[in-house]
PDB file of C-alpha atoms in Angstrom:
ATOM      1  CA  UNK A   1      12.666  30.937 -13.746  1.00 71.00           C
ATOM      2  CA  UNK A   2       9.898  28.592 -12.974  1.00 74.00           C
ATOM      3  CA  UNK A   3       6.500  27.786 -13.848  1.00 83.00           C
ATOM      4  CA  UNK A   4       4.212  26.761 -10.951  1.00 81.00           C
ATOM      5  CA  UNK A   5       4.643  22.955 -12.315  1.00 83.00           C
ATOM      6  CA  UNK A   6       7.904  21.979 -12.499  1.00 90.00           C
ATOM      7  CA  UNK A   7      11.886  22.466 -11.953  1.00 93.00           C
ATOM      8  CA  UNK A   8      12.015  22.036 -15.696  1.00 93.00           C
ATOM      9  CA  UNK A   9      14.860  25.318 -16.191  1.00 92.00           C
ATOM     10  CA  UNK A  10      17.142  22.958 -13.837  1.00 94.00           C
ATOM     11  CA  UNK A  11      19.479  20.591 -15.433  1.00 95.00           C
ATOM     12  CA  UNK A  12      19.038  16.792 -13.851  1.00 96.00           C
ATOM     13  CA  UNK A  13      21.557  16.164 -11.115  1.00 96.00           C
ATOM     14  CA  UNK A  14      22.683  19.451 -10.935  1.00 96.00           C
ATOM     15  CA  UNK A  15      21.500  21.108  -7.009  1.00 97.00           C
ATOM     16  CA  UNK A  16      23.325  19.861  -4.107  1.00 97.00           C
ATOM     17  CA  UNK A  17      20.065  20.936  -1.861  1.00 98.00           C
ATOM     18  CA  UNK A  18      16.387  21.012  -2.849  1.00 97.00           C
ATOM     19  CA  UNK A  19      14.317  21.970  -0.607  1.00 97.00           C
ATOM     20  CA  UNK A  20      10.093  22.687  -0.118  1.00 96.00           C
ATOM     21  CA  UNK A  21       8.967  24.112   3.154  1.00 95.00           C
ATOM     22  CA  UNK A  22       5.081  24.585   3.542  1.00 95.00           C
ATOM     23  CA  UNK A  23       4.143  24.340   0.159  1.00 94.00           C
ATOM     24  CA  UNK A  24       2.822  20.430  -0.266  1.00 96.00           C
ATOM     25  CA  UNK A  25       0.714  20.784   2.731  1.00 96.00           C
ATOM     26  CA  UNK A  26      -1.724  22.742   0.110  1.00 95.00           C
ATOM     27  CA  UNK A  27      -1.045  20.872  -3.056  1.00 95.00           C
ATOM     28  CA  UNK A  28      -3.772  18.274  -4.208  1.00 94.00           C
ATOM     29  CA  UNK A  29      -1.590  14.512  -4.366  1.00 95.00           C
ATOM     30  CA  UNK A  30      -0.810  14.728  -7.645  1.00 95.00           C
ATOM     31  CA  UNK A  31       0.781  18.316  -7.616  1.00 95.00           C
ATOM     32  CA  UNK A  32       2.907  16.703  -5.094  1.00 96.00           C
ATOM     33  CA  UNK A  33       4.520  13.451  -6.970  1.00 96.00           C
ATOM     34  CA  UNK A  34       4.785  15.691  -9.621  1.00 96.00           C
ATOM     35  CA  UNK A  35       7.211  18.351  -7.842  1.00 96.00           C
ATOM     36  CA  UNK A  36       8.779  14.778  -5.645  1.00 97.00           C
ATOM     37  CA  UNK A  37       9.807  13.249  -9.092  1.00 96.00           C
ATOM     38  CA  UNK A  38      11.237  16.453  -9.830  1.00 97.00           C
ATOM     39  CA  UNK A  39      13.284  16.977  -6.767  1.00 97.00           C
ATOM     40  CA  UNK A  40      14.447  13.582  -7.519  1.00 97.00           C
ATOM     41  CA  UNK A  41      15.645  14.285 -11.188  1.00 97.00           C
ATOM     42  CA  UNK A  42      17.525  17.614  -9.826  1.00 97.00           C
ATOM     43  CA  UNK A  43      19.707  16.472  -6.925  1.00 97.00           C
ATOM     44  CA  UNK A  44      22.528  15.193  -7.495  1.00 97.00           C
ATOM     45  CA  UNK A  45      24.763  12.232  -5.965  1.00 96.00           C
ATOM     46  CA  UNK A  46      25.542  13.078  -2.445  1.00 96.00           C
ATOM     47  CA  UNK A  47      22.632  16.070  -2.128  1.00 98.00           C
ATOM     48  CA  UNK A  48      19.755  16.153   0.285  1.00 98.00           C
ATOM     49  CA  UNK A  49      16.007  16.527  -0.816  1.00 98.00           C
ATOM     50  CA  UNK A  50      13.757  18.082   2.011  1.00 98.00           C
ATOM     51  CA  UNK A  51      10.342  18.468   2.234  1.00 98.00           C
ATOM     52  CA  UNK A  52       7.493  18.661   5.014  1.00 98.00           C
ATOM     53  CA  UNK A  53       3.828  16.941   4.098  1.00 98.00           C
ATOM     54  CA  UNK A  54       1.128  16.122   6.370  1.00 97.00           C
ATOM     55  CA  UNK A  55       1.360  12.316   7.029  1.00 97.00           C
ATOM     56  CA  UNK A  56      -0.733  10.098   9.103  1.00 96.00           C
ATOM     57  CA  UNK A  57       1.603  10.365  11.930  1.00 96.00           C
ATOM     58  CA  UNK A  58       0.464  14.096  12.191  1.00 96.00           C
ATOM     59  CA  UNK A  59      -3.299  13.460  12.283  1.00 95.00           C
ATOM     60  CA  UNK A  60      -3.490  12.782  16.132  1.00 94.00           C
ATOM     61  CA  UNK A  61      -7.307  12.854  17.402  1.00 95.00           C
ATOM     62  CA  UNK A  62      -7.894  16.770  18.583  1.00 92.00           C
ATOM     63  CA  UNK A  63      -6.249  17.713  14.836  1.00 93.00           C
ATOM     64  CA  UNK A  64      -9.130  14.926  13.375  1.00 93.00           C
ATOM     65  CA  UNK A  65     -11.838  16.641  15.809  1.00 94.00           C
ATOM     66  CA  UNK A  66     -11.052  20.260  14.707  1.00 92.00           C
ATOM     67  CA  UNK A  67     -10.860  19.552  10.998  1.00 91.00           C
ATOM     68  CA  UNK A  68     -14.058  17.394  11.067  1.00 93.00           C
ATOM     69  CA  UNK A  69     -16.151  20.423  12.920  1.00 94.00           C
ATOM     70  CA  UNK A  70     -14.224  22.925  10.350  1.00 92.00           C
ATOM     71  CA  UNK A  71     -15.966  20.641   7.613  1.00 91.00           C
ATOM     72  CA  UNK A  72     -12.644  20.455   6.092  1.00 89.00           C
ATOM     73  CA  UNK A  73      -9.110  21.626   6.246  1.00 92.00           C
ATOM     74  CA  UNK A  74      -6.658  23.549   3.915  1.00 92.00           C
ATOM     75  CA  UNK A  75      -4.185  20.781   4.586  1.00 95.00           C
ATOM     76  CA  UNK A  76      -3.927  17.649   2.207  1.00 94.00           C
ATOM     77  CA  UNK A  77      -2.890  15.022   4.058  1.00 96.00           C
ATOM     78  CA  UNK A  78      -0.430  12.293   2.060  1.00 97.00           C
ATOM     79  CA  UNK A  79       0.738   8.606   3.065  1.00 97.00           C
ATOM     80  CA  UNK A  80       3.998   8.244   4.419  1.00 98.00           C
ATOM     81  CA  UNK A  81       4.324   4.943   3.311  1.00 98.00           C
ATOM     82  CA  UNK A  82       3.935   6.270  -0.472  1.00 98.00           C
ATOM     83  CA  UNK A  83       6.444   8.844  -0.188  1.00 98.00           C
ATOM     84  CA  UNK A  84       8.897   6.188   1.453  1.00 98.00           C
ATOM     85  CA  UNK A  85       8.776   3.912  -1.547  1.00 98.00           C
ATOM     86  CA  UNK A  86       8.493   6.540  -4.256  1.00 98.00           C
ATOM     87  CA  UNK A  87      11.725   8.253  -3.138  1.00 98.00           C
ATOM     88  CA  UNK A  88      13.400   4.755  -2.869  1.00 97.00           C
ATOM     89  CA  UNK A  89      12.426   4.389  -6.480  1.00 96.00           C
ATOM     90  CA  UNK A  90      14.010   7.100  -7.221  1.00 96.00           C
ATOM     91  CA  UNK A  91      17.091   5.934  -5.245  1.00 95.00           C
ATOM     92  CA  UNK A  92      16.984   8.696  -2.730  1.00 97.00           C
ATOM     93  CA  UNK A  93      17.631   7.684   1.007  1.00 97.00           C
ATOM     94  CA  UNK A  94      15.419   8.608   3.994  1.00 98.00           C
ATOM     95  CA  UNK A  95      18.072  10.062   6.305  1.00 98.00           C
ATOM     96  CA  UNK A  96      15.658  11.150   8.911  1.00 98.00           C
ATOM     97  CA  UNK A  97      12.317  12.657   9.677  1.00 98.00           C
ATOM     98  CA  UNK A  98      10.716  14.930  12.511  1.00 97.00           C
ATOM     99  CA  UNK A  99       7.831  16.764  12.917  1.00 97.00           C
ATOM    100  CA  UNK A 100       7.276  20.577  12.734  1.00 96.00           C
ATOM    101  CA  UNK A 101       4.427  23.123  14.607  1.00 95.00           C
ATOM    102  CA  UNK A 102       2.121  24.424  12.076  1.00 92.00           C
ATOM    103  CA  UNK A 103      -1.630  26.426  12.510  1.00 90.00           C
ATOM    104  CA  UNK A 104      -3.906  24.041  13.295  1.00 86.00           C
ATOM    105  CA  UNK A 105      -1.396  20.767  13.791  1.00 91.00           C
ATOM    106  CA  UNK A 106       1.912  19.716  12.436  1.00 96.00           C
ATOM    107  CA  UNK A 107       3.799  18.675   9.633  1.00 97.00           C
ATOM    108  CA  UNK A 108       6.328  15.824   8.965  1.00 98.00           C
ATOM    109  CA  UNK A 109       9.720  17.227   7.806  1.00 98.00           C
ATOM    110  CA  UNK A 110      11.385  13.747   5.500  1.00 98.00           C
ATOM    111  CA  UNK A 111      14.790  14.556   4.355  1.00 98.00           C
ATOM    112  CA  UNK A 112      16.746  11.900   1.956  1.00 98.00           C
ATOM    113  CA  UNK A 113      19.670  11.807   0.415  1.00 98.00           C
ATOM    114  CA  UNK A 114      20.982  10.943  -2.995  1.00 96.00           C
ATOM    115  CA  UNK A 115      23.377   8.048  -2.744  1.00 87.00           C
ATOM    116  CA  UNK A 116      23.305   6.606  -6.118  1.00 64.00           C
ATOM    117  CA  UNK A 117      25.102   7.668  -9.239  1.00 64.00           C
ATOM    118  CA  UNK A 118      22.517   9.486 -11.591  1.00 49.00           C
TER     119      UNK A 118
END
């Protein structure tokens, strides 16, 4: 079960993998430390968190140029910086990053693990 929100029907530190593919590309800023701070409470010591956002490391000019004479874009960009340190917060380990082909430009796939008791 979910509800849109949250992972609230998951028990804390209880998923070895969670994963988001797609989805925080769309979702305003706050949608998206909302559903990070969940992934954090879920995964437990030892499991991965994945997820793919649109940092400024994917905003290269001709992406800028297209979304400026679109007036706009679908896409909600989101600092990387941020994420780093909000995950680290949350004691979760960037374990590497790449980026991924998507319509209209590219995303940044993070993935971290969770090395720290709970």
């Amino acid at each position: 079960p979910c509800d849109g929100h949250t992972l609230a029907p998951t028990p804390s530190a209880s998923v070895q993998l969670v994963h988001a593919n797609k989805v925080f590309v769309y979702l305003p800023f706050a949608a998206v430390a909302g559903y990070l701070n969940e992934m954090a409470r879920v995964v437990r010591p030892g499991g991965t968190v994945a997820f793919d956002v649109v940092t400024e490391g994917c905003l290269d000019d001709c992406t800028v140029d297209s979304w400026v004479a679109a007036r706009g874009s679908i896409y909600q960009p989101i600092p990387r910086p941020w994420v780093l340190n909000y995950m680290a917060a949350k004691e979760l380990t960037l374990r590497g990053s790449w980026f991924v082909p998507m319509t209209g430009g590219r995303t940044e796939l993070l993935v971290f693990r969770q090395d720290a008791p709970s």
